Tab-separated table of C-alpha atoms in Angstrom:
chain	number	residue	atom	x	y	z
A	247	UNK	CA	0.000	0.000	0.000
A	248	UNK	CA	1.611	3.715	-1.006
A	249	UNK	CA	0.564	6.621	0.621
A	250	UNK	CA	1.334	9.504	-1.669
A	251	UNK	CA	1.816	13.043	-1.306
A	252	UNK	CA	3.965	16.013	-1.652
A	253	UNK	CA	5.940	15.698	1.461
A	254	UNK	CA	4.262	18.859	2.842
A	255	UNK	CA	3.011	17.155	6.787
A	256	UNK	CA	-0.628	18.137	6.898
A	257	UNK	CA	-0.742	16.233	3.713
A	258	UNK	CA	1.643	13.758	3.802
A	259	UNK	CA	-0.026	12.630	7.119
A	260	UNK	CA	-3.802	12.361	6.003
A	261	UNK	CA	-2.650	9.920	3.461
A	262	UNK	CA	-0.301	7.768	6.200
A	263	UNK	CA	-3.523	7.998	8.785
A	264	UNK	CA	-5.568	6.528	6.390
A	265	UNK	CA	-3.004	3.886	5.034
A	266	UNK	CA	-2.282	3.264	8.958
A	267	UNK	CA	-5.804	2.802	9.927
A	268	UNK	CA	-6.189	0.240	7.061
A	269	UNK	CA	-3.430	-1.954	8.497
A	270	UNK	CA	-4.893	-1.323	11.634
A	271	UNK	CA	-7.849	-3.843	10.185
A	272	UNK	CA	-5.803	-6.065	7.712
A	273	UNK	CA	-1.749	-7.153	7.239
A	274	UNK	CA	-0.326	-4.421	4.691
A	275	UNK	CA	2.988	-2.889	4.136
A	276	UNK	CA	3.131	0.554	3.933
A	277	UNK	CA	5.391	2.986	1.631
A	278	UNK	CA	5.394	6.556	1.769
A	279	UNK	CA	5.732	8.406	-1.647
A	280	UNK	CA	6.588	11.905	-2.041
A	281	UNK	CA	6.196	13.896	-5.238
A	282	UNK	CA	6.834	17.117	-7.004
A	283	UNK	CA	5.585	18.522	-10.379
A	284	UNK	CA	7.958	20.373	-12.361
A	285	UNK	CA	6.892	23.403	-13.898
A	286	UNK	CA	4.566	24.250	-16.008
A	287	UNK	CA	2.981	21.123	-14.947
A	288	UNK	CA	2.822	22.346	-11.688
A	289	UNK	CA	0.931	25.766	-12.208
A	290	UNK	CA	-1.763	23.384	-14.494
A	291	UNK	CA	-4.763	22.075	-13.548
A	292	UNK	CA	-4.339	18.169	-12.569
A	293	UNK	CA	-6.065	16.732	-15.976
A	294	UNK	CA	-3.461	18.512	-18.273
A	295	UNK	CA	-0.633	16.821	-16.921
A	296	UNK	CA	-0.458	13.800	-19.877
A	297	UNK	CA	2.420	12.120	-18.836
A	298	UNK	CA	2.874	12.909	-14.860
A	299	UNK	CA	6.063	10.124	-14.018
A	300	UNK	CA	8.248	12.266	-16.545
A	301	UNK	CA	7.147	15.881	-15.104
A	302	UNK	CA	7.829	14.981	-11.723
A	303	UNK	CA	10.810	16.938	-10.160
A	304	UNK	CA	14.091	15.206	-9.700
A	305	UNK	CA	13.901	15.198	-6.170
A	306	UNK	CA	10.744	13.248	-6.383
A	307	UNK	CA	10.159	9.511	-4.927
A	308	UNK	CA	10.331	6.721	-7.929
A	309	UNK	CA	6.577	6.246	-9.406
A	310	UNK	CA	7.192	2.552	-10.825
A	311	UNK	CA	6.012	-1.028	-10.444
A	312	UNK	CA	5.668	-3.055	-8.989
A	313	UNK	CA	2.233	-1.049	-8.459
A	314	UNK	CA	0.623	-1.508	-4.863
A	315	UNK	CA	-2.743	-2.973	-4.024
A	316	UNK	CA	-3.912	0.472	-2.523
A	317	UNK	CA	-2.723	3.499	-3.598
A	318	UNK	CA	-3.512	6.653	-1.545
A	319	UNK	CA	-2.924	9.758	-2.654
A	320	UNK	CA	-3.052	13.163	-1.058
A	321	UNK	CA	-2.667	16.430	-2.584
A	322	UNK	CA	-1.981	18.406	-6.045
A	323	UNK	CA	0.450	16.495	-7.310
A	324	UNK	CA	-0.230	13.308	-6.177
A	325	UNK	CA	-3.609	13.352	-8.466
A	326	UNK	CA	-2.285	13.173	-11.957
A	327	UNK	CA	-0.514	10.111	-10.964
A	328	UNK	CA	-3.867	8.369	-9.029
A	329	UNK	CA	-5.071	8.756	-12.572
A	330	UNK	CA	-2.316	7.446	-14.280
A	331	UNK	CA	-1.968	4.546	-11.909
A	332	UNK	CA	-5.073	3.348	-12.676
A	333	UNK	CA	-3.510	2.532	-16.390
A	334	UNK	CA	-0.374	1.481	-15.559
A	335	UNK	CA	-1.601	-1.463	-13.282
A	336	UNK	CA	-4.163	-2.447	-15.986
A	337	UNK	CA	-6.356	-1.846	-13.038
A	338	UNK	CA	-5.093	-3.727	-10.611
A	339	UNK	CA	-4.300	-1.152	-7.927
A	340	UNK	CA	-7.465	0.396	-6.400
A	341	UNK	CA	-7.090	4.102	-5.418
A	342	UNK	CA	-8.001	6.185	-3.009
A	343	UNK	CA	-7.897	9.966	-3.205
A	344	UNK	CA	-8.189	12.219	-0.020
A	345	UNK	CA	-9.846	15.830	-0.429
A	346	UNK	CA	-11.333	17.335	-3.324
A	347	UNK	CA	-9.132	16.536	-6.377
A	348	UNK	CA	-11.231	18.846	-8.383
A	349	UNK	CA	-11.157	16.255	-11.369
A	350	UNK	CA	-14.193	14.061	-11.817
A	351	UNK	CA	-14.904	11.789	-8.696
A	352	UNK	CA	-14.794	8.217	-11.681
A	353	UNK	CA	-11.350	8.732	-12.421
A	354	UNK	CA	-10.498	6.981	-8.885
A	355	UNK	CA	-12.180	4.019	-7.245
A	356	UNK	CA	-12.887	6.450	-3.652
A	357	UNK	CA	-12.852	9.686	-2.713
A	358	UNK	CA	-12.964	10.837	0.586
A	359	UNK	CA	-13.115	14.947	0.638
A	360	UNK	CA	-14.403	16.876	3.386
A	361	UNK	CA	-17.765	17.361	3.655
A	362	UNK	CA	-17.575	20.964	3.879
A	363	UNK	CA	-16.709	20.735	0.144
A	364	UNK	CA	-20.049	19.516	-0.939
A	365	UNK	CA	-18.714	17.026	-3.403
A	366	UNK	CA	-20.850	14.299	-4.407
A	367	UNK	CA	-20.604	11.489	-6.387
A	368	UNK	CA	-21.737	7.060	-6.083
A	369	UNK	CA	-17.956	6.190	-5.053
A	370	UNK	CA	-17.817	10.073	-3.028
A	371	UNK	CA	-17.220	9.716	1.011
A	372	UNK	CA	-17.785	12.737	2.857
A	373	UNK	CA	-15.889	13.291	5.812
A	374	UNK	CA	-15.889	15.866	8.428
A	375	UNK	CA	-12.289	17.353	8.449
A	376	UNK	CA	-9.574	15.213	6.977
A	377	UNK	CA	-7.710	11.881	7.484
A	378	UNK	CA	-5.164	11.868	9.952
A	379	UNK	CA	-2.672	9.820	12.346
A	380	UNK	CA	-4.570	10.756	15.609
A	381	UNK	CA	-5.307	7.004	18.060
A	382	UNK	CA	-5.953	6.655	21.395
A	383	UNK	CA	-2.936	4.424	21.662
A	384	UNK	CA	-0.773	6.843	19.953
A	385	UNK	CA	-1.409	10.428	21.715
A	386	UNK	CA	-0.923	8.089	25.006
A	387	UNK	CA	1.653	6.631	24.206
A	388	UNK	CA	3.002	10.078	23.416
A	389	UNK	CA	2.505	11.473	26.710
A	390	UNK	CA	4.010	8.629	28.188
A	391	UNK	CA	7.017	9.266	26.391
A	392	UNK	CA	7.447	13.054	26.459
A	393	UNK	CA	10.729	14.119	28.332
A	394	UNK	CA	8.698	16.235	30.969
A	395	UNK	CA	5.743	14.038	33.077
A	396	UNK	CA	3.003	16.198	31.534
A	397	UNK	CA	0.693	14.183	33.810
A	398	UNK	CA	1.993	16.218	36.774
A	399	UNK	CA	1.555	19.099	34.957
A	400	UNK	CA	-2.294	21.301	37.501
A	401	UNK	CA	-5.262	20.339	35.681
A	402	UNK	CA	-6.870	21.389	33.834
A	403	UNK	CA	-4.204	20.888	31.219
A	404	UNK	CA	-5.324	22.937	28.423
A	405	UNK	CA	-3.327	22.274	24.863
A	406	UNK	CA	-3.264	25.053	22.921
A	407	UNK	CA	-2.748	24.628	19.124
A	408	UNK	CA	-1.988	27.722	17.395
A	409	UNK	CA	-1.912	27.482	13.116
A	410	UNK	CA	-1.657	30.549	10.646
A	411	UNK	CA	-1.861	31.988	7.286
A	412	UNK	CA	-4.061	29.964	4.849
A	413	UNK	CA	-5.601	30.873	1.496
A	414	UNK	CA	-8.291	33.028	3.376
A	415	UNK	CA	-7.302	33.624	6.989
A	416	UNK	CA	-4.069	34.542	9.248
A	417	UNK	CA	-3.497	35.388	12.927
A	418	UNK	CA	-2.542	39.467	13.001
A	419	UNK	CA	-0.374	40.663	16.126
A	420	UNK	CA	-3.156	42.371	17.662
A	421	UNK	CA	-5.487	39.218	17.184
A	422	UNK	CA	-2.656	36.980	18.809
A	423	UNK	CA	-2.280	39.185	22.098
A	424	UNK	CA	-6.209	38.445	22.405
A	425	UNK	CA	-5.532	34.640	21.691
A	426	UNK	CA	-2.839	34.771	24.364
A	427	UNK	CA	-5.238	37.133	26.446
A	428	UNK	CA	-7.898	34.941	26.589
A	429	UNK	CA	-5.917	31.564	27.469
A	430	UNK	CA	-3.939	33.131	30.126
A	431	UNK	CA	-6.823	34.444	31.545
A	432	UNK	CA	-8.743	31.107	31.385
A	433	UNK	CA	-5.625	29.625	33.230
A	434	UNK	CA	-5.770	31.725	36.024
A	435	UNK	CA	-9.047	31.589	36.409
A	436	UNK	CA	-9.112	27.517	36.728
A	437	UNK	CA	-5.646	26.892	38.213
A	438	UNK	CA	-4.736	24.632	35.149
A	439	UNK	CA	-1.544	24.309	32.980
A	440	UNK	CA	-1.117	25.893	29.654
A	441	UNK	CA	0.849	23.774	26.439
A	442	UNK	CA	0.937	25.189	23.690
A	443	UNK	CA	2.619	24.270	20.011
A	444	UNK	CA	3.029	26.579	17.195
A	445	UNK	CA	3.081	25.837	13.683
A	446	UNK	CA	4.975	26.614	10.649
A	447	UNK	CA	2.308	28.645	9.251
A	448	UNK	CA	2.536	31.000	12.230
A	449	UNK	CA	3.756	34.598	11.115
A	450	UNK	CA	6.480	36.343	12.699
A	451	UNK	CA	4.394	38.905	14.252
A	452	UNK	CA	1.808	36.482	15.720
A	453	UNK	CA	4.848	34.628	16.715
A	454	UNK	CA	6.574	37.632	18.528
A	455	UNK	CA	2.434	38.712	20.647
A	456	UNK	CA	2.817	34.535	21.592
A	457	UNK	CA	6.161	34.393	22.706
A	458	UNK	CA	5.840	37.904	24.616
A	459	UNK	CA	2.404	37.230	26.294
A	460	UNK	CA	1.586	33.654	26.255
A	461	UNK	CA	5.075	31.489	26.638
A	462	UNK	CA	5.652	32.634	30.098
A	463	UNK	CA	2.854	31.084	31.598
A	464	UNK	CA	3.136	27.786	29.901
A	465	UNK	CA	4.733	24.507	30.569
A	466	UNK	CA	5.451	23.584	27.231
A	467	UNK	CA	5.983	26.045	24.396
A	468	UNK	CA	6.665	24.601	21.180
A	469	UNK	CA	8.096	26.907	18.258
A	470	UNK	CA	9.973	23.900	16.269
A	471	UNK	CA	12.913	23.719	17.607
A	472	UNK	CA	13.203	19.799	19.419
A	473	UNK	CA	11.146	16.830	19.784
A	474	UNK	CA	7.738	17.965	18.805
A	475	UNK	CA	5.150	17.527	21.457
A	476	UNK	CA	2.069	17.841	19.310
A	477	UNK	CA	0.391	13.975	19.943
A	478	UNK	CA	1.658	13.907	23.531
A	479	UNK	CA	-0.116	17.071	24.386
A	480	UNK	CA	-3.172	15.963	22.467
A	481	UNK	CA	-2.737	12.558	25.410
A	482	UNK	CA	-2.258	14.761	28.154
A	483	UNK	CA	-4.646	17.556	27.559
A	484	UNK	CA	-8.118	17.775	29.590
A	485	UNK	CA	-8.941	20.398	26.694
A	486	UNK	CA	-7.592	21.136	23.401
A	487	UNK	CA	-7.214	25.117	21.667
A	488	UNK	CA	-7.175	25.274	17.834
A	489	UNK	CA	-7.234	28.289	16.060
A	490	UNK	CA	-10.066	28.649	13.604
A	491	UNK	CA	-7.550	28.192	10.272
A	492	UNK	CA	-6.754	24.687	10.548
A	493	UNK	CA	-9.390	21.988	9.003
A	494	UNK	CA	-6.710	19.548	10.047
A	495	UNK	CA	-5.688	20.514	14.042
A	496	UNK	CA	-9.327	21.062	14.223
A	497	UNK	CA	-10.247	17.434	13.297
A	498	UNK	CA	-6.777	15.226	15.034
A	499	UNK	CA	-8.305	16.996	18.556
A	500	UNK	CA	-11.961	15.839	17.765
A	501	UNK	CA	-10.595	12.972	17.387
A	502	UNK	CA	-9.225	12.663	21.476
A	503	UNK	CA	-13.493	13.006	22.771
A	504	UNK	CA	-12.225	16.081	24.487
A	505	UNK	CA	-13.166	19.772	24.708
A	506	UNK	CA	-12.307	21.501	21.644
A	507	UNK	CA	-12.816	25.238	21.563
A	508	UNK	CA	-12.267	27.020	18.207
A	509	UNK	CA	-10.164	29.991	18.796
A	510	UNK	CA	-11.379	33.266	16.432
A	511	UNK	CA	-8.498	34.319	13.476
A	512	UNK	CA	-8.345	37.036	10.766
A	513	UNK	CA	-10.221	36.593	7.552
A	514	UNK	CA	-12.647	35.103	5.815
A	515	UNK	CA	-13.686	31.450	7.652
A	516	UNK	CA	-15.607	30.846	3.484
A	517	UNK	CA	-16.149	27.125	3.509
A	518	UNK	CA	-14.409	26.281	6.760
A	519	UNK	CA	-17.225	28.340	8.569
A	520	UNK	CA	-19.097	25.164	7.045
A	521	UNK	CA	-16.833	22.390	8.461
A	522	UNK	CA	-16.907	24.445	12.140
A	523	UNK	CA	-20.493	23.842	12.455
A	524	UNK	CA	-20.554	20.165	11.455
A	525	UNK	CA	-18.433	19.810	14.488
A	526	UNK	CA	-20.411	22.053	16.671
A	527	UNK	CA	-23.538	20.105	15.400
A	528	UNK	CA	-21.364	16.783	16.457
A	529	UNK	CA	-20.717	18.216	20.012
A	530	UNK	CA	-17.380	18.177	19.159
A	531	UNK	CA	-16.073	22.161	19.273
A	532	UNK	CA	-17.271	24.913	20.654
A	533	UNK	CA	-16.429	28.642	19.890
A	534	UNK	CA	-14.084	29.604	22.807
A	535	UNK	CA	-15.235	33.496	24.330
A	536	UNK	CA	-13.584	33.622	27.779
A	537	UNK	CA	-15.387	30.882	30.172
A	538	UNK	CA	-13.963	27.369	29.875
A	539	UNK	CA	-16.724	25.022	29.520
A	540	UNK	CA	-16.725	21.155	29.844
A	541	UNK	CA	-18.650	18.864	27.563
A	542	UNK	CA	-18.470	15.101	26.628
A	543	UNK	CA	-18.990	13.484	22.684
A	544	UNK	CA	-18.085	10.241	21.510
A	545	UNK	CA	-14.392	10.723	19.445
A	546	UNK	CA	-14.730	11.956	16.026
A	547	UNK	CA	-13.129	9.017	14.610
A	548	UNK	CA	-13.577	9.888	10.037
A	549	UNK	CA	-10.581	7.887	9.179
A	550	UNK	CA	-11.485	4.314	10.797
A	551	UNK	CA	-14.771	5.216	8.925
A	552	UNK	CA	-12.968	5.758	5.284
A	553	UNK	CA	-10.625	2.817	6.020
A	554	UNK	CA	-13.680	0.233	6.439
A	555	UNK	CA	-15.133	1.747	3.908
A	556	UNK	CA	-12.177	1.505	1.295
A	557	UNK	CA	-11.373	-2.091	2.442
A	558	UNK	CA	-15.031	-3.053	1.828
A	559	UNK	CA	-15.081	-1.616	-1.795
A	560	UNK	CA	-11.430	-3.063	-2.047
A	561	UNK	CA	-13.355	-6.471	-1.388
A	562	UNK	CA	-15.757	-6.148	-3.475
A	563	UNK	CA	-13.607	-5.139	-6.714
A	564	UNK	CA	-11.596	-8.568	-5.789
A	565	UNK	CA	-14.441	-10.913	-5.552
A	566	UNK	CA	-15.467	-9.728	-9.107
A	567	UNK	CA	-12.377	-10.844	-10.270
């Protein structure tokens, strides 16, 4: 089974958490792929890309046989090869493609894009958020691990995950002094322990407000440098903070059955405003104001629910063999 993707980790690691959770329910091997288009290929849409093994970049993975059983792909540039792989195996390899590949739906045997999307089509999953790597087993095991006994750490331990600029939205100075406001308020107020991780995407300036006003009064403040903490505080957390950009953060922390409050960003939410409410309708998030509230769902578990799904039309496509 290949999991394929552009390397990029938000992608990269909805295509592993979906290969993982299908060897979680049957033996497989698993092989990452990662992939580049060269230009012009790259600035083309996906079904103009005739012959995608020779455009790919030479720093890409090799795209050869022996072809998989599964093939997952993930991303821009992993699509013109789901098609192509479909050819090249004389059928043989069943794909998967995760999100909206913005191609018709029939030139893949699944696709799982998030709900918000609206796609539809007869072999179309909808999912709420995306595929990731998120288990019980894993963000525990995580904790377990992580230098510093973040079970000693006051409760409430509150895990803030902070994202950043997108295609519509980013976290402005003055908006990331009120996200730091607002937690270190809510820490005082309940005697718990702030964690907090920061990602890539965060801009300098949102980076400077978090580091000034919210670092000192955390336990653990990731800014990439070291063993990232992200599934071990996701384990340890009694609640998790995820700004309002991230379809992906959003979704790994529905995922633990704990309180996830959606913290407000810059911009436009467009579509995402879409996926929010699906997990507010779910129980799962909540819009965070200033008062921590406590609530109980069952785990928001998508990718166990595309990975039965995939293995039973994966079944199915053998027996009519």
């Amino acid at each position: 089974m290949w999991a394929v993707s552009d390397g990029r980790a938000g992608i990269e690691n909805q295509a592993l958490g979906l290969a993982e959770a299908i060897a979680r329910r049957t033996p497989a091997e698993i092989a990452l792929r990662r992939v580049q288009l060269r230009t012009p290929w790259s600035w083309l849409p996906a079904g103009f890309t005739p012959a995608p093994r020779n455009a790919l970049t030479l720093g890409s993975d090799s795209i050869e046989p022996p072809w998989p059983d599964i093939w997952i792909g993930c991303g821009r540039a992993s699509i013109p090869l789901s098609m192509g792989v479909r050819r090249w195996s004389r059928g043989r390899t069943f794909v998967v493609q995760l999100q909206d590949p913005r191609v018709n739906p029939r030139e893949f045997d699944v696709v799982a894009p998030p709900i918000h999307d609206e796609l539809e089509g007869a072999n179309v999953i909808p999912i709420v958020g995306a595929c990731h790597r998120v288990t019980p087993e894993r963000i525990d095991q995580a904790a377990l691990d992580y230098p510093t006994p973040l079970e000693d750490f006051a409760t409430p331990r509150l895990a803030v995950l902070i994202g950043g600029k997108s295609k519509r939205q980013d976290i402005s100075a003055r908006r990331a002094r009120e996200i730091a406001d607002a937690l270190v308020h809510a820490q005082r107020e309940t005697g718990g322990t702030l964690m907090a991780t920061l990602s890539r995407r965060t801009n300098d300036a949102a980076r400077m407000q978090l580091r000034t006003w919210l670092a000192p009064h955390c336990a653990v403040f990731y800014e990439g440098e070291g063993l990232n903490p992200y599934f071990a505080l996701l384990g340890a957390a009694d609640h998790v903070f995820v700004t309002a950009d991230s379809v992906n953060m959003a979704t790994e922390a529905a995922a633990t059955g704990k309180p996830v409050h959606i913290l407000a960003v810059d911009g436009d939410a467009g579509k995402l405003e879409r996926f929010h409410q699906s997990l507010q309708r779910r129980g799962c998030a909540r819009p965070f104001s200033s008062k921590l509230e406590t609530w109980a769902y069952p785990p928001l578990l998508e990718t166990d629910r595309v990975a039965a799904a995939v293995l039973t039309a994966w079944a199915a496509r053998q027996a009519q063999k």
